[in-house]
Short mmCIF file of C-alpha atoms in Angstrom, two decimals:
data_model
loop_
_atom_site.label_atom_id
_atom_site.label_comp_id
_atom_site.label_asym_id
_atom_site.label_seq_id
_atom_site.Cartn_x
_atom_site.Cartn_y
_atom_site.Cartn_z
CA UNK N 85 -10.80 3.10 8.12
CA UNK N 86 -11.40 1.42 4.55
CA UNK N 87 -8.66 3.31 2.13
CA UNK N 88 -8.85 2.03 -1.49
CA UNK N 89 -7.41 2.80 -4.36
CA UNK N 90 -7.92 2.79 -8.37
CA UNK N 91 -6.49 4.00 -11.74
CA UNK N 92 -9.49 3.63 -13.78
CA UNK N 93 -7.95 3.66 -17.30
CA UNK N 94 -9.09 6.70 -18.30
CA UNK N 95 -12.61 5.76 -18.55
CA UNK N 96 -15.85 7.99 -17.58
CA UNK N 97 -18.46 5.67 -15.13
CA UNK N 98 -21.44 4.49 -16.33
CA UNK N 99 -24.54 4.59 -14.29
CA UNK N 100 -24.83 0.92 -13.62
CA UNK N 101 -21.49 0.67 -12.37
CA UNK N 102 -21.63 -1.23 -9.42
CA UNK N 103 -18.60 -0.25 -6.40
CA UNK N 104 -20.50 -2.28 -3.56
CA UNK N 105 -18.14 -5.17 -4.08
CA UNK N 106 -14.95 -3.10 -3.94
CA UNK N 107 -16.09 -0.92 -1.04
CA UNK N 108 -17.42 -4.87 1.59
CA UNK N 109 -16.28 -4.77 4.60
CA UNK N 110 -17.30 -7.12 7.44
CA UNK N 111 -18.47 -4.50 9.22
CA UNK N 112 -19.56 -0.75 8.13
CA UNK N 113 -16.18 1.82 8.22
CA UNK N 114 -16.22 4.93 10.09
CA UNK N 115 -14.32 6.27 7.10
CA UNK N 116 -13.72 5.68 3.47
CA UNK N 117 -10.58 7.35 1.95
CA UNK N 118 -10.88 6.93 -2.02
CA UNK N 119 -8.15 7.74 -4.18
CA UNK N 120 -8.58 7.44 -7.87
CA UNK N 121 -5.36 7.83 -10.91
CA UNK N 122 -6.45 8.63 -14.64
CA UNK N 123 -10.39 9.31 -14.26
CA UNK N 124 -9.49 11.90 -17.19
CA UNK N 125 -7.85 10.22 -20.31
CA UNK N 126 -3.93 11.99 -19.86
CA UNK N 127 -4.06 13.68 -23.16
CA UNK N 128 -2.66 17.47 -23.80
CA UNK N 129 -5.91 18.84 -23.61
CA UNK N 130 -6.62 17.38 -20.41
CA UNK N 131 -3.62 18.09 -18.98
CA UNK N 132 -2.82 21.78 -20.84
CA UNK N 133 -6.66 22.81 -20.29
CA UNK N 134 -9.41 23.58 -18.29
CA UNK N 135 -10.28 20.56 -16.02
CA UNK N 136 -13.06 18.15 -16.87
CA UNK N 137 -15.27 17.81 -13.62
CA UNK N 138 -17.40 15.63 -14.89
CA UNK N 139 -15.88 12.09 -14.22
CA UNK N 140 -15.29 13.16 -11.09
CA UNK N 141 -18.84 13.93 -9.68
CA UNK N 142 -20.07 10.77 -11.29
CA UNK N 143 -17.38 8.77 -9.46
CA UNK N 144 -18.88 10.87 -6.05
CA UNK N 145 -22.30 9.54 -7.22
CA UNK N 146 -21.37 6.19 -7.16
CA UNK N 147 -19.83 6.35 -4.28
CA UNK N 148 -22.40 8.17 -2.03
CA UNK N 149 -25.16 5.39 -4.08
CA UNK N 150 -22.96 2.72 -2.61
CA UNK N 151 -22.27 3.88 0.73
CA UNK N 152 -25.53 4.98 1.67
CA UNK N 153 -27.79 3.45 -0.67
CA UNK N 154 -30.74 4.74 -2.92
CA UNK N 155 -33.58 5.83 -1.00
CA UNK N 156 -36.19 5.32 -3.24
CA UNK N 157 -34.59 1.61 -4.19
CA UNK N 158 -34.57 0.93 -0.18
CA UNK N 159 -38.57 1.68 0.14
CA UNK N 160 -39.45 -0.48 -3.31
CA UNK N 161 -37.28 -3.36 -1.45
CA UNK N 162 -39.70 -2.79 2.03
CA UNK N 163 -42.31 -3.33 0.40
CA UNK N 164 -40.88 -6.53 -1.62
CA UNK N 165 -41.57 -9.94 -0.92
CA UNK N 166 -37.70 -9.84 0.52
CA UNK N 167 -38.99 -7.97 3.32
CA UNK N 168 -39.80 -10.96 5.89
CA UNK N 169 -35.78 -12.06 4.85
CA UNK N 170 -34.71 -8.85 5.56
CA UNK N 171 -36.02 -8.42 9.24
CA UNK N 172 -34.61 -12.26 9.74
CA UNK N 173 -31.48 -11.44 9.07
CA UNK N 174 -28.63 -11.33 11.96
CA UNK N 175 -27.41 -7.61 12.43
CA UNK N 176 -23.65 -6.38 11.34
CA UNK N 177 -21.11 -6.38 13.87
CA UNK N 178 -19.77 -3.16 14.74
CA UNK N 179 -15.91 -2.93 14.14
CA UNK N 180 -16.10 -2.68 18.12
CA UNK N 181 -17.03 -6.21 17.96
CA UNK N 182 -14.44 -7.49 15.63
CA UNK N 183 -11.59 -6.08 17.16
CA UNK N 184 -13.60 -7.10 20.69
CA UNK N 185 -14.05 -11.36 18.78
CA UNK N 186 -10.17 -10.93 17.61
CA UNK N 187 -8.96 -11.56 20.73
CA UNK N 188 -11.97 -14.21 22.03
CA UNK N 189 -11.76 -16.43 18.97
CA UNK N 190 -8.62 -18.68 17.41
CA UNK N 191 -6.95 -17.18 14.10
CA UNK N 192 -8.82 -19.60 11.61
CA UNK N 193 -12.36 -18.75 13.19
CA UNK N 194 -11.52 -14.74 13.00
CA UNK N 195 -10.17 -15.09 9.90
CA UNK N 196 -13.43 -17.28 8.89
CA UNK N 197 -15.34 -14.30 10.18
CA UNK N 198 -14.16 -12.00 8.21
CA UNK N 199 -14.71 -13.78 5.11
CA UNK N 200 -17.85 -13.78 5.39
CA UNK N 201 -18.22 -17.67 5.25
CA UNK N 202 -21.07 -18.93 6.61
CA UNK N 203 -20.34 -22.82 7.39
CA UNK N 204 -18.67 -23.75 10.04
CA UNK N 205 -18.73 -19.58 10.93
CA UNK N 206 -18.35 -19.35 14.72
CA UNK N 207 -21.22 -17.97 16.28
CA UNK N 208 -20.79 -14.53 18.22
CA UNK N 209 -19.73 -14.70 21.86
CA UNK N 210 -22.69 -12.74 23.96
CA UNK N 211 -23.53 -9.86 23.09
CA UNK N 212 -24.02 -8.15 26.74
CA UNK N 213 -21.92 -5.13 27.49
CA UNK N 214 -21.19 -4.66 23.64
CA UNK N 215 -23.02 -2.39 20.88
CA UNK N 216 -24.92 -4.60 18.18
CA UNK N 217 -26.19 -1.97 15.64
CA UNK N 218 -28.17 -3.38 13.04
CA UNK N 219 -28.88 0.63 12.37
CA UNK N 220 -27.46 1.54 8.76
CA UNK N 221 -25.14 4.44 8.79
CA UNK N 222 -24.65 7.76 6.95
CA UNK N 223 -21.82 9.00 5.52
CA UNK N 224 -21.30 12.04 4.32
CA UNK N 225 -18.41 13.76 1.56
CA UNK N 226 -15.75 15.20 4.01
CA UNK N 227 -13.79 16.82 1.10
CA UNK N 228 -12.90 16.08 -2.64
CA UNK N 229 -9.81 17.56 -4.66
CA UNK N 230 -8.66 16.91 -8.35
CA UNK N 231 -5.68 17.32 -10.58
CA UNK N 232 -6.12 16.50 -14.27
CA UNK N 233 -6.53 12.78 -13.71
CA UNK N 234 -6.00 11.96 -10.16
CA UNK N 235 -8.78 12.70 -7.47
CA UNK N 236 -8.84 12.01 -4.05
CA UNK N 237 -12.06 11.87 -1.80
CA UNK N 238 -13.22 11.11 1.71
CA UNK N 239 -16.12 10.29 3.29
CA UNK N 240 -16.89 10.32 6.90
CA UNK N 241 -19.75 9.25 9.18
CA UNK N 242 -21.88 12.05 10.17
CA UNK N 243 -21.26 11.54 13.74
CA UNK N 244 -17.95 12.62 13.35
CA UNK N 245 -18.23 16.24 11.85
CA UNK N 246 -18.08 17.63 15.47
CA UNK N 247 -14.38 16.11 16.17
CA UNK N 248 -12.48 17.04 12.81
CA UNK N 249 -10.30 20.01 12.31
CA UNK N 250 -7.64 21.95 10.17
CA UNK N 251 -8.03 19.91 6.81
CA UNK N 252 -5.79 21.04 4.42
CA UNK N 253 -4.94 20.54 1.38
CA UNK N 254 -1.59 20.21 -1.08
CA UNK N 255 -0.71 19.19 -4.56
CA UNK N 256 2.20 18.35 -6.60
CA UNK N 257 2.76 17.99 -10.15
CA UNK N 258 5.42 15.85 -11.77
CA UNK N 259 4.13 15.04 -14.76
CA UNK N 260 5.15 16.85 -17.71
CA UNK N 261 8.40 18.83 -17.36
CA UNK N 262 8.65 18.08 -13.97
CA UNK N 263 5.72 19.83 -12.13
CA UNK N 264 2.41 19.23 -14.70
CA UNK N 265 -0.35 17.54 -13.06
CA UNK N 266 -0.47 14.43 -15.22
CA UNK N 267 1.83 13.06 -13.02
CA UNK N 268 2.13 13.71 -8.89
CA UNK N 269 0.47 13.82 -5.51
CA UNK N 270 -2.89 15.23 -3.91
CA UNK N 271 -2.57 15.24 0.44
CA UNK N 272 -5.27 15.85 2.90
CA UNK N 273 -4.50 16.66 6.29
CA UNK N 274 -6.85 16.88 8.86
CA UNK N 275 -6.78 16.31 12.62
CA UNK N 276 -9.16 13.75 14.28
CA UNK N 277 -9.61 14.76 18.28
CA UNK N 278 -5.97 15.12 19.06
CA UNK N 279 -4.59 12.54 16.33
CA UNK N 280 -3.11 14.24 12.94
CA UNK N 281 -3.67 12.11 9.77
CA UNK N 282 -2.46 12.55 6.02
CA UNK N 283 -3.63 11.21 2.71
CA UNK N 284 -1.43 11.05 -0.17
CA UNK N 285 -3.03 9.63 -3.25
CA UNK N 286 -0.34 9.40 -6.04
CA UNK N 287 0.48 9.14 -9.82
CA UNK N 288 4.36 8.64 -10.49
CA UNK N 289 6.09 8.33 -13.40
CA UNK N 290 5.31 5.26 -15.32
CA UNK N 291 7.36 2.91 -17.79
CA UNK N 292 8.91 -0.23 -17.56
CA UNK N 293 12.80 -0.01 -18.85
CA UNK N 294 15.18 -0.33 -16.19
CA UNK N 295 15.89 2.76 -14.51
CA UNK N 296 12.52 4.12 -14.80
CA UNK N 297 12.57 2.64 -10.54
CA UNK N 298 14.96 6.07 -9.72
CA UNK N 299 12.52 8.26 -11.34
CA UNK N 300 9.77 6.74 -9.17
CA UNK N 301 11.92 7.21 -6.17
CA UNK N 302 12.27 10.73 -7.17
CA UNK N 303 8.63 11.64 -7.40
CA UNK N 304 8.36 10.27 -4.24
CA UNK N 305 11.20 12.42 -2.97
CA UNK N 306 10.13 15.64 -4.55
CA UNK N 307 6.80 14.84 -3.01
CA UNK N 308 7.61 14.56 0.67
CA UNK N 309 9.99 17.38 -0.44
CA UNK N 310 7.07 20.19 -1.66
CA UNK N 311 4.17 18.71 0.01
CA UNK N 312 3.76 21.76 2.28
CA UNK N 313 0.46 22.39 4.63
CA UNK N 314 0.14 26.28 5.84
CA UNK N 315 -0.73 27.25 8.77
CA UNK N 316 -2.91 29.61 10.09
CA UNK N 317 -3.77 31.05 13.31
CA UNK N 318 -7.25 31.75 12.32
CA UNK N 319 -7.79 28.53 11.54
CA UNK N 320 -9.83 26.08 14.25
CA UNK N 321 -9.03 23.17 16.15
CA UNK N 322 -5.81 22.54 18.21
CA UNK N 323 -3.20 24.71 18.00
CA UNK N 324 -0.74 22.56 16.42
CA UNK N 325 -0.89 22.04 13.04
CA UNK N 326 1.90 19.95 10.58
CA UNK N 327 3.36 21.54 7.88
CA UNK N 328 4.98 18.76 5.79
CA UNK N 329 3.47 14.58 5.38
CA UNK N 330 6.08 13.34 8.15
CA UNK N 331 5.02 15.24 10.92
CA UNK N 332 1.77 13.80 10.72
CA UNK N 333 0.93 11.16 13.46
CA UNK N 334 -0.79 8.75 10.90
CA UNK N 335 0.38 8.66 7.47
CA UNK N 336 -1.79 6.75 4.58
CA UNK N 337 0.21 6.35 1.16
CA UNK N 338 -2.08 5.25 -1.96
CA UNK N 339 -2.43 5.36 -5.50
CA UNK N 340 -0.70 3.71 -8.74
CA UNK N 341 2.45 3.66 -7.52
CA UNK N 342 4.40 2.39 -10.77
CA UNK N 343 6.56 -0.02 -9.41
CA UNK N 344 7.48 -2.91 -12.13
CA UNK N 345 9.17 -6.35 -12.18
CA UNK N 346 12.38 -5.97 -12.64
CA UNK N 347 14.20 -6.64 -16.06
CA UNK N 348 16.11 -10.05 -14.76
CA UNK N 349 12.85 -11.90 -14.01
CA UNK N 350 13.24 -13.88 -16.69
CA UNK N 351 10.36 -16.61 -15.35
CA UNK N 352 8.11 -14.28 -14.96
CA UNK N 353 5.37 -16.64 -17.13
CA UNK N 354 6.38 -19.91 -15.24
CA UNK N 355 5.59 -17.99 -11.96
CA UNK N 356 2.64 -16.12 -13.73
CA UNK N 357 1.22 -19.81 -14.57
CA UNK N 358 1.70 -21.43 -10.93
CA UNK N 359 0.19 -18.23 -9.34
CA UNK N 360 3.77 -17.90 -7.72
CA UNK N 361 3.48 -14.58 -6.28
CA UNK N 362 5.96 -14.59 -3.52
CA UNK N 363 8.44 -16.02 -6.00
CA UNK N 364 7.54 -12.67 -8.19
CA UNK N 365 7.19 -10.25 -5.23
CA UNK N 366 11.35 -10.80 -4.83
CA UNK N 367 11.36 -8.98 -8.04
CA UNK N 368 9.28 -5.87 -7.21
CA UNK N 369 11.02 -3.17 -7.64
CA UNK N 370 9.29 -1.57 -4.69
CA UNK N 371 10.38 -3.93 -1.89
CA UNK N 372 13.54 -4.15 -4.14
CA UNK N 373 14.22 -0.55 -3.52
CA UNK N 374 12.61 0.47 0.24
CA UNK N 375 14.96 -3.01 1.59
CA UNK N 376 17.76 -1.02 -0.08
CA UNK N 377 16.67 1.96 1.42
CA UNK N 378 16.34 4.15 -1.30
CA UNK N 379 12.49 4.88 -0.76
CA UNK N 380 9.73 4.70 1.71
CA UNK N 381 12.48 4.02 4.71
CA UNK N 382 10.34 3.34 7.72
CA UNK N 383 6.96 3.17 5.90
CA UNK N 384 4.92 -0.56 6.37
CA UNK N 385 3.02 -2.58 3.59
CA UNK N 386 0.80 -5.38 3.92
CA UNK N 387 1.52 -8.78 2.73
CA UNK N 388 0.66 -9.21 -0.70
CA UNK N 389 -1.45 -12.66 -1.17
CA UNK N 390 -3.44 -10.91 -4.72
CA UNK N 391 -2.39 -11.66 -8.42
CA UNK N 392 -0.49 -8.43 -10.35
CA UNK N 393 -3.23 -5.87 -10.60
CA UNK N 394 -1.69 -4.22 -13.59
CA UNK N 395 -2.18 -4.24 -17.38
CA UNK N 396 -5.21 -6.66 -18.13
CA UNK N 397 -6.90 -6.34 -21.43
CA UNK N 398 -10.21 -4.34 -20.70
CA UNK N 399 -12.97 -6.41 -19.82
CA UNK N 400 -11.09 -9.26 -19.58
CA UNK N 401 -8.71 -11.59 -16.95
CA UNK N 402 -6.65 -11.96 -19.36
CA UNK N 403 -3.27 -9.73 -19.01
CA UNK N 404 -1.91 -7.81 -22.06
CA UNK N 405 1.49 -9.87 -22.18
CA UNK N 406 -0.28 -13.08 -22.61
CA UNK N 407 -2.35 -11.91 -25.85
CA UNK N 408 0.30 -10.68 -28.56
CA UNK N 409 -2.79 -10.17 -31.39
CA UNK N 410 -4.09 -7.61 -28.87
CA UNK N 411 -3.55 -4.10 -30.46
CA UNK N 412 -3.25 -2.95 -26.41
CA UNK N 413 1.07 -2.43 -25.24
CA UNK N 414 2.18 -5.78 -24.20
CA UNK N 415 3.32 -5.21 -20.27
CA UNK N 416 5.09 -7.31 -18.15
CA UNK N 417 2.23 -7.88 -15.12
CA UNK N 418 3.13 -5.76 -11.97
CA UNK N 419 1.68 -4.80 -8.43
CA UNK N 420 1.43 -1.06 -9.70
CA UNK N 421 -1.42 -0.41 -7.50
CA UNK N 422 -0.17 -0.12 -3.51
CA UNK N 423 -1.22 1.25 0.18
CA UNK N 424 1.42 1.76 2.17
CA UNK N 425 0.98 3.61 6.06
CA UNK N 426 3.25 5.11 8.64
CA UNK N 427 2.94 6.08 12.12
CA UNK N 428 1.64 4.44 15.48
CA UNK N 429 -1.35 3.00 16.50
CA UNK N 430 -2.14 1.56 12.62
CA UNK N 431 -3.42 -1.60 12.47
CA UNK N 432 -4.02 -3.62 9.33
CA UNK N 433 -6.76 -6.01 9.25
CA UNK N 434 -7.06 -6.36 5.13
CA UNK N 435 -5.01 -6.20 2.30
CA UNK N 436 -6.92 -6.93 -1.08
CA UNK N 437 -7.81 -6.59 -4.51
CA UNK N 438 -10.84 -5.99 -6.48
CA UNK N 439 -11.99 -7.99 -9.36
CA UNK N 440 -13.82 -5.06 -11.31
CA UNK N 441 -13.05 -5.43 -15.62
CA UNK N 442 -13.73 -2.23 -15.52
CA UNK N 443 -10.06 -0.64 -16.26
CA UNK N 444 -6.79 -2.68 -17.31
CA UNK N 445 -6.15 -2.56 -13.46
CA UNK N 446 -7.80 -3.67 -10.59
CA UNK N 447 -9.06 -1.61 -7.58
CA UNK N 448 -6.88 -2.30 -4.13
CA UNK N 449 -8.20 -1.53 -0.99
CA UNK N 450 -6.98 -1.95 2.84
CA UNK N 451 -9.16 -2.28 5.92
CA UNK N 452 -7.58 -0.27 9.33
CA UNK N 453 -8.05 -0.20 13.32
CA UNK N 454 -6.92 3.14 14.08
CA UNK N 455 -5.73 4.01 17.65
CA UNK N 456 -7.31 8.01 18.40
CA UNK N 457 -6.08 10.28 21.27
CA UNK N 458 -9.37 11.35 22.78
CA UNK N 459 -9.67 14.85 24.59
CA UNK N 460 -9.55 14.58 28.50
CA UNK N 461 -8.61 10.76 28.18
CA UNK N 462 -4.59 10.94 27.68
CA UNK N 463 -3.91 7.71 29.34
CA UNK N 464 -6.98 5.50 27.64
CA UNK N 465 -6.68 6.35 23.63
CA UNK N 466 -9.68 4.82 21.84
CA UNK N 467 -9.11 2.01 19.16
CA UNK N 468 -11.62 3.41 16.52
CA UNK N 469 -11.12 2.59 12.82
CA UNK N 470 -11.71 6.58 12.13
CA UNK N 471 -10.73 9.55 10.38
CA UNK N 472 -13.37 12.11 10.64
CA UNK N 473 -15.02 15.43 8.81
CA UNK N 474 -14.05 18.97 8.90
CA UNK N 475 -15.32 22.30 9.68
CA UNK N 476 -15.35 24.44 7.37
CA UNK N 477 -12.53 26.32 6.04
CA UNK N 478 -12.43 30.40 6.97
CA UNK N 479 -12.06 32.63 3.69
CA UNK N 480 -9.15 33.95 4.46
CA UNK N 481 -7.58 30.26 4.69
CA UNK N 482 -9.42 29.21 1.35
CA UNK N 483 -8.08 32.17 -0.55
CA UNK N 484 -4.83 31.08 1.09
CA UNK N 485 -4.63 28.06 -0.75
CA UNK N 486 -6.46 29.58 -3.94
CA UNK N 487 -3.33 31.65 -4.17
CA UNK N 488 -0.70 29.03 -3.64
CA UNK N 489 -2.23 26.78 -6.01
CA UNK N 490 -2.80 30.00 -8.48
CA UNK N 491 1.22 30.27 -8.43
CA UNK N 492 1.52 26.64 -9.86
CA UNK N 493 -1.22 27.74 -12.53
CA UNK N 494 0.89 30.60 -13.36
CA UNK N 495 4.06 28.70 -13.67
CA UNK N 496 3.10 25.81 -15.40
CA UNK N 497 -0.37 26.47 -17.15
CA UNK N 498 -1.48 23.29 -15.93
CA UNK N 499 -4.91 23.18 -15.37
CA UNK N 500 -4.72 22.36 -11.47
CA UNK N 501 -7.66 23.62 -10.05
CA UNK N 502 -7.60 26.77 -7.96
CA UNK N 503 -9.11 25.68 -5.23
CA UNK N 504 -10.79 22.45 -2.98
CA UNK N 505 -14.08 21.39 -3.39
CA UNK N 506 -15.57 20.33 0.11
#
């Protein structure tokens, strides 16, 4: 399961926009869980008016362009004199392989592996009694949602349709006075075989003074709090269904999270300057505040080995704080951009950032083995990194959540949309 996550500034995609090199993976996912802040600029109009679509299906675009490639680009390349390099080339390993060559080879030569690296790059142990699929696969859009800026999509194989059930959907505002959709949450829930999973993609409240930490804690609060999934007995697939984020078996947490330095690092540009960022990490005001227990209690995060990923200058690696003739906000550099996970059977084999000038913060994304409860096999789950497709919705379910989501329209005359594109 590749999860990834970007606030993109604001800014619409152009065509040429490449996302190949924030979506590598060693090996091809079985699904890609995309979570985007700011695709809309966060202005009144925006945020007080009808939604603007139109970032949003050119971010799909991309996506679909990078995951399963352009046809007509893929027959002009056959026919290229890159065709005889092509066929020589070795095929992918499956992610049944890695996890298989994790245990067979030494850390340094796995980890080698993974990067890619070609010298010195242990060769693959025999091949017998193990899929080697050169085959490129499909994916296909699983479901999409959108509130003013933030947008959360996933994409599946299409092998997996068949075994995906009861995805729902839930947002929460907490932008403007407390429930607009500048600010706040989008979470899909959907069941894979017998396994429950939830996506949260998130916007919370930014600033940098102190306290503005509490109010971040709060959104995330209010969000566990109102995050509610209805149930239906019309709908299909097993006959449990969770209601809230917690009673989910698998819980993925993404999005611009917020989280600053705090005030007293006073070396922050000595430790900016040696690349020091364990020395900085002790100021996050993330760890700062889940080791206190004050958020995320019992949630896991990877180890952070990437720079701050928050505020360059655009199209630059420069970051705003270190250019004061830059008409941008100076901001003191943070690791605003997180993935955090809960639950069993979650294993996390990357932790990364992207390098992408496109926005004044870089993309993040994670890499997961996920452990599935298979039908008829209780005692022999299946390590697949998966989260799967779903069947569609009945009516009476989609004008379920048209309703709920109508309320929040009513209330706040955001301009949350009335119902899930899928």
């Amino acid at each position: 399961m590749f999860v990834g996550t970007w606030n993109v500034g604001g800014k619409s995609p152009h065509d040429g926009l490449n996302l190949k090199d924030w979506l590598k993976s060693p090996a091809p996912a079985d699904i890609y869980v995309l979570g985007f802040q700011e695709i809309v600029p966060l202005n009144a109009g925006n945020v007080l008016g009808a939604e603007d679509n139109g970032p949003a299906a050119k971010w799909l675009s991309l996506i679909r362009q990078a995951l399963n490639g352009n046809r007509s680009s893929q027959a002009e390349f056959s026919d290229s004199p890159q065709r005889e390099l092509l066929q020589s080339l070795k095929p992918r390993l499956s992610f049944s392989d890695l996890l298989s060559l994790e245990d067979e080879l030494d850390q340094e030569n796995f980890d080698r592996l993974l990067s890619g690296s070609e010298e010195g790059s242990p060769s693959p142990p025999s091949t017998s009694g193990r899929h080697m699929s050169p085959v490129r696969r499909r994916y296909c859009l699983a479901a999409s949602k959108q509130m003013v800026g933030i947008f959360l999509c996933v994409w599946v194989r299409e092998d997996l349709r068949s075994h995906v059930s009861n995805l729902k959907v839930s947002c929460v505002g907490r932008g403007i006075m407390g429930y607009l959709g500048n600010k706040g949450s989008i979470s899909i829930s959907m069941t894979l075989h017998q396994t429950t999973f939830c996506f949260v993609c998130t916007h919370l409240t930014s600033g940098e003074k102190e306290g503005d930490e509490v109010k971040r804690n709060s959104d995330v609060m209010e969000i566990l709090r109102k995050t509610k999934f209805s149930n239906s007995s019309r709908l299909l697939g097993p006959s449990f269904s969770p209601d809230s984020i917690l009673d989910h078996d698998k819980i993925i947490w993404l999005g611009d999270l917020n989280y600053r330095l705090a005030s007293s690092c006073s070396d922050m540009h000595e430790l900016l300057w040696r690349n020091d960022w364990q020395a900085l990490l002790e100021k996050d005001q993330l760890k700062i505040e889940q080791r206190a227990g004050r958020v995320f209690k019992g949630w896991e995060e990877g180890n952070i080995y990437f720079a701050p990923t928050y505020k360059y200058l655009v199209n630059s690696d420069h970051y705003a704080v270190q250019n004061s003739k830059s008409k941008e906000k100076r901001r003191t550099p943070a690791w605003c951009d997180r993935i955090l996970w809960r639950g069993d059977g979650l294993k996390q084999i990357w932790y990364l950032r992207g390098e992408s000038r496109f926005s004044d913060h870089r993309p993040v994304y994670s890499l997961f083995s996920v452990q599935v409860d298979v039908p008829n096999r209780p005692n022999r789950p299946t390590v697949a990194p998966t989260a799967g497709l779903l069947r569609p919705l009945p009516a009476s379910c989609v004008a379920k959540v048209q309703a709920e989501e109508m309320l929040l329209i009513t209330r706040a005359q955001s301009c949350i949309s009335s119902a899930p594109r899928f």
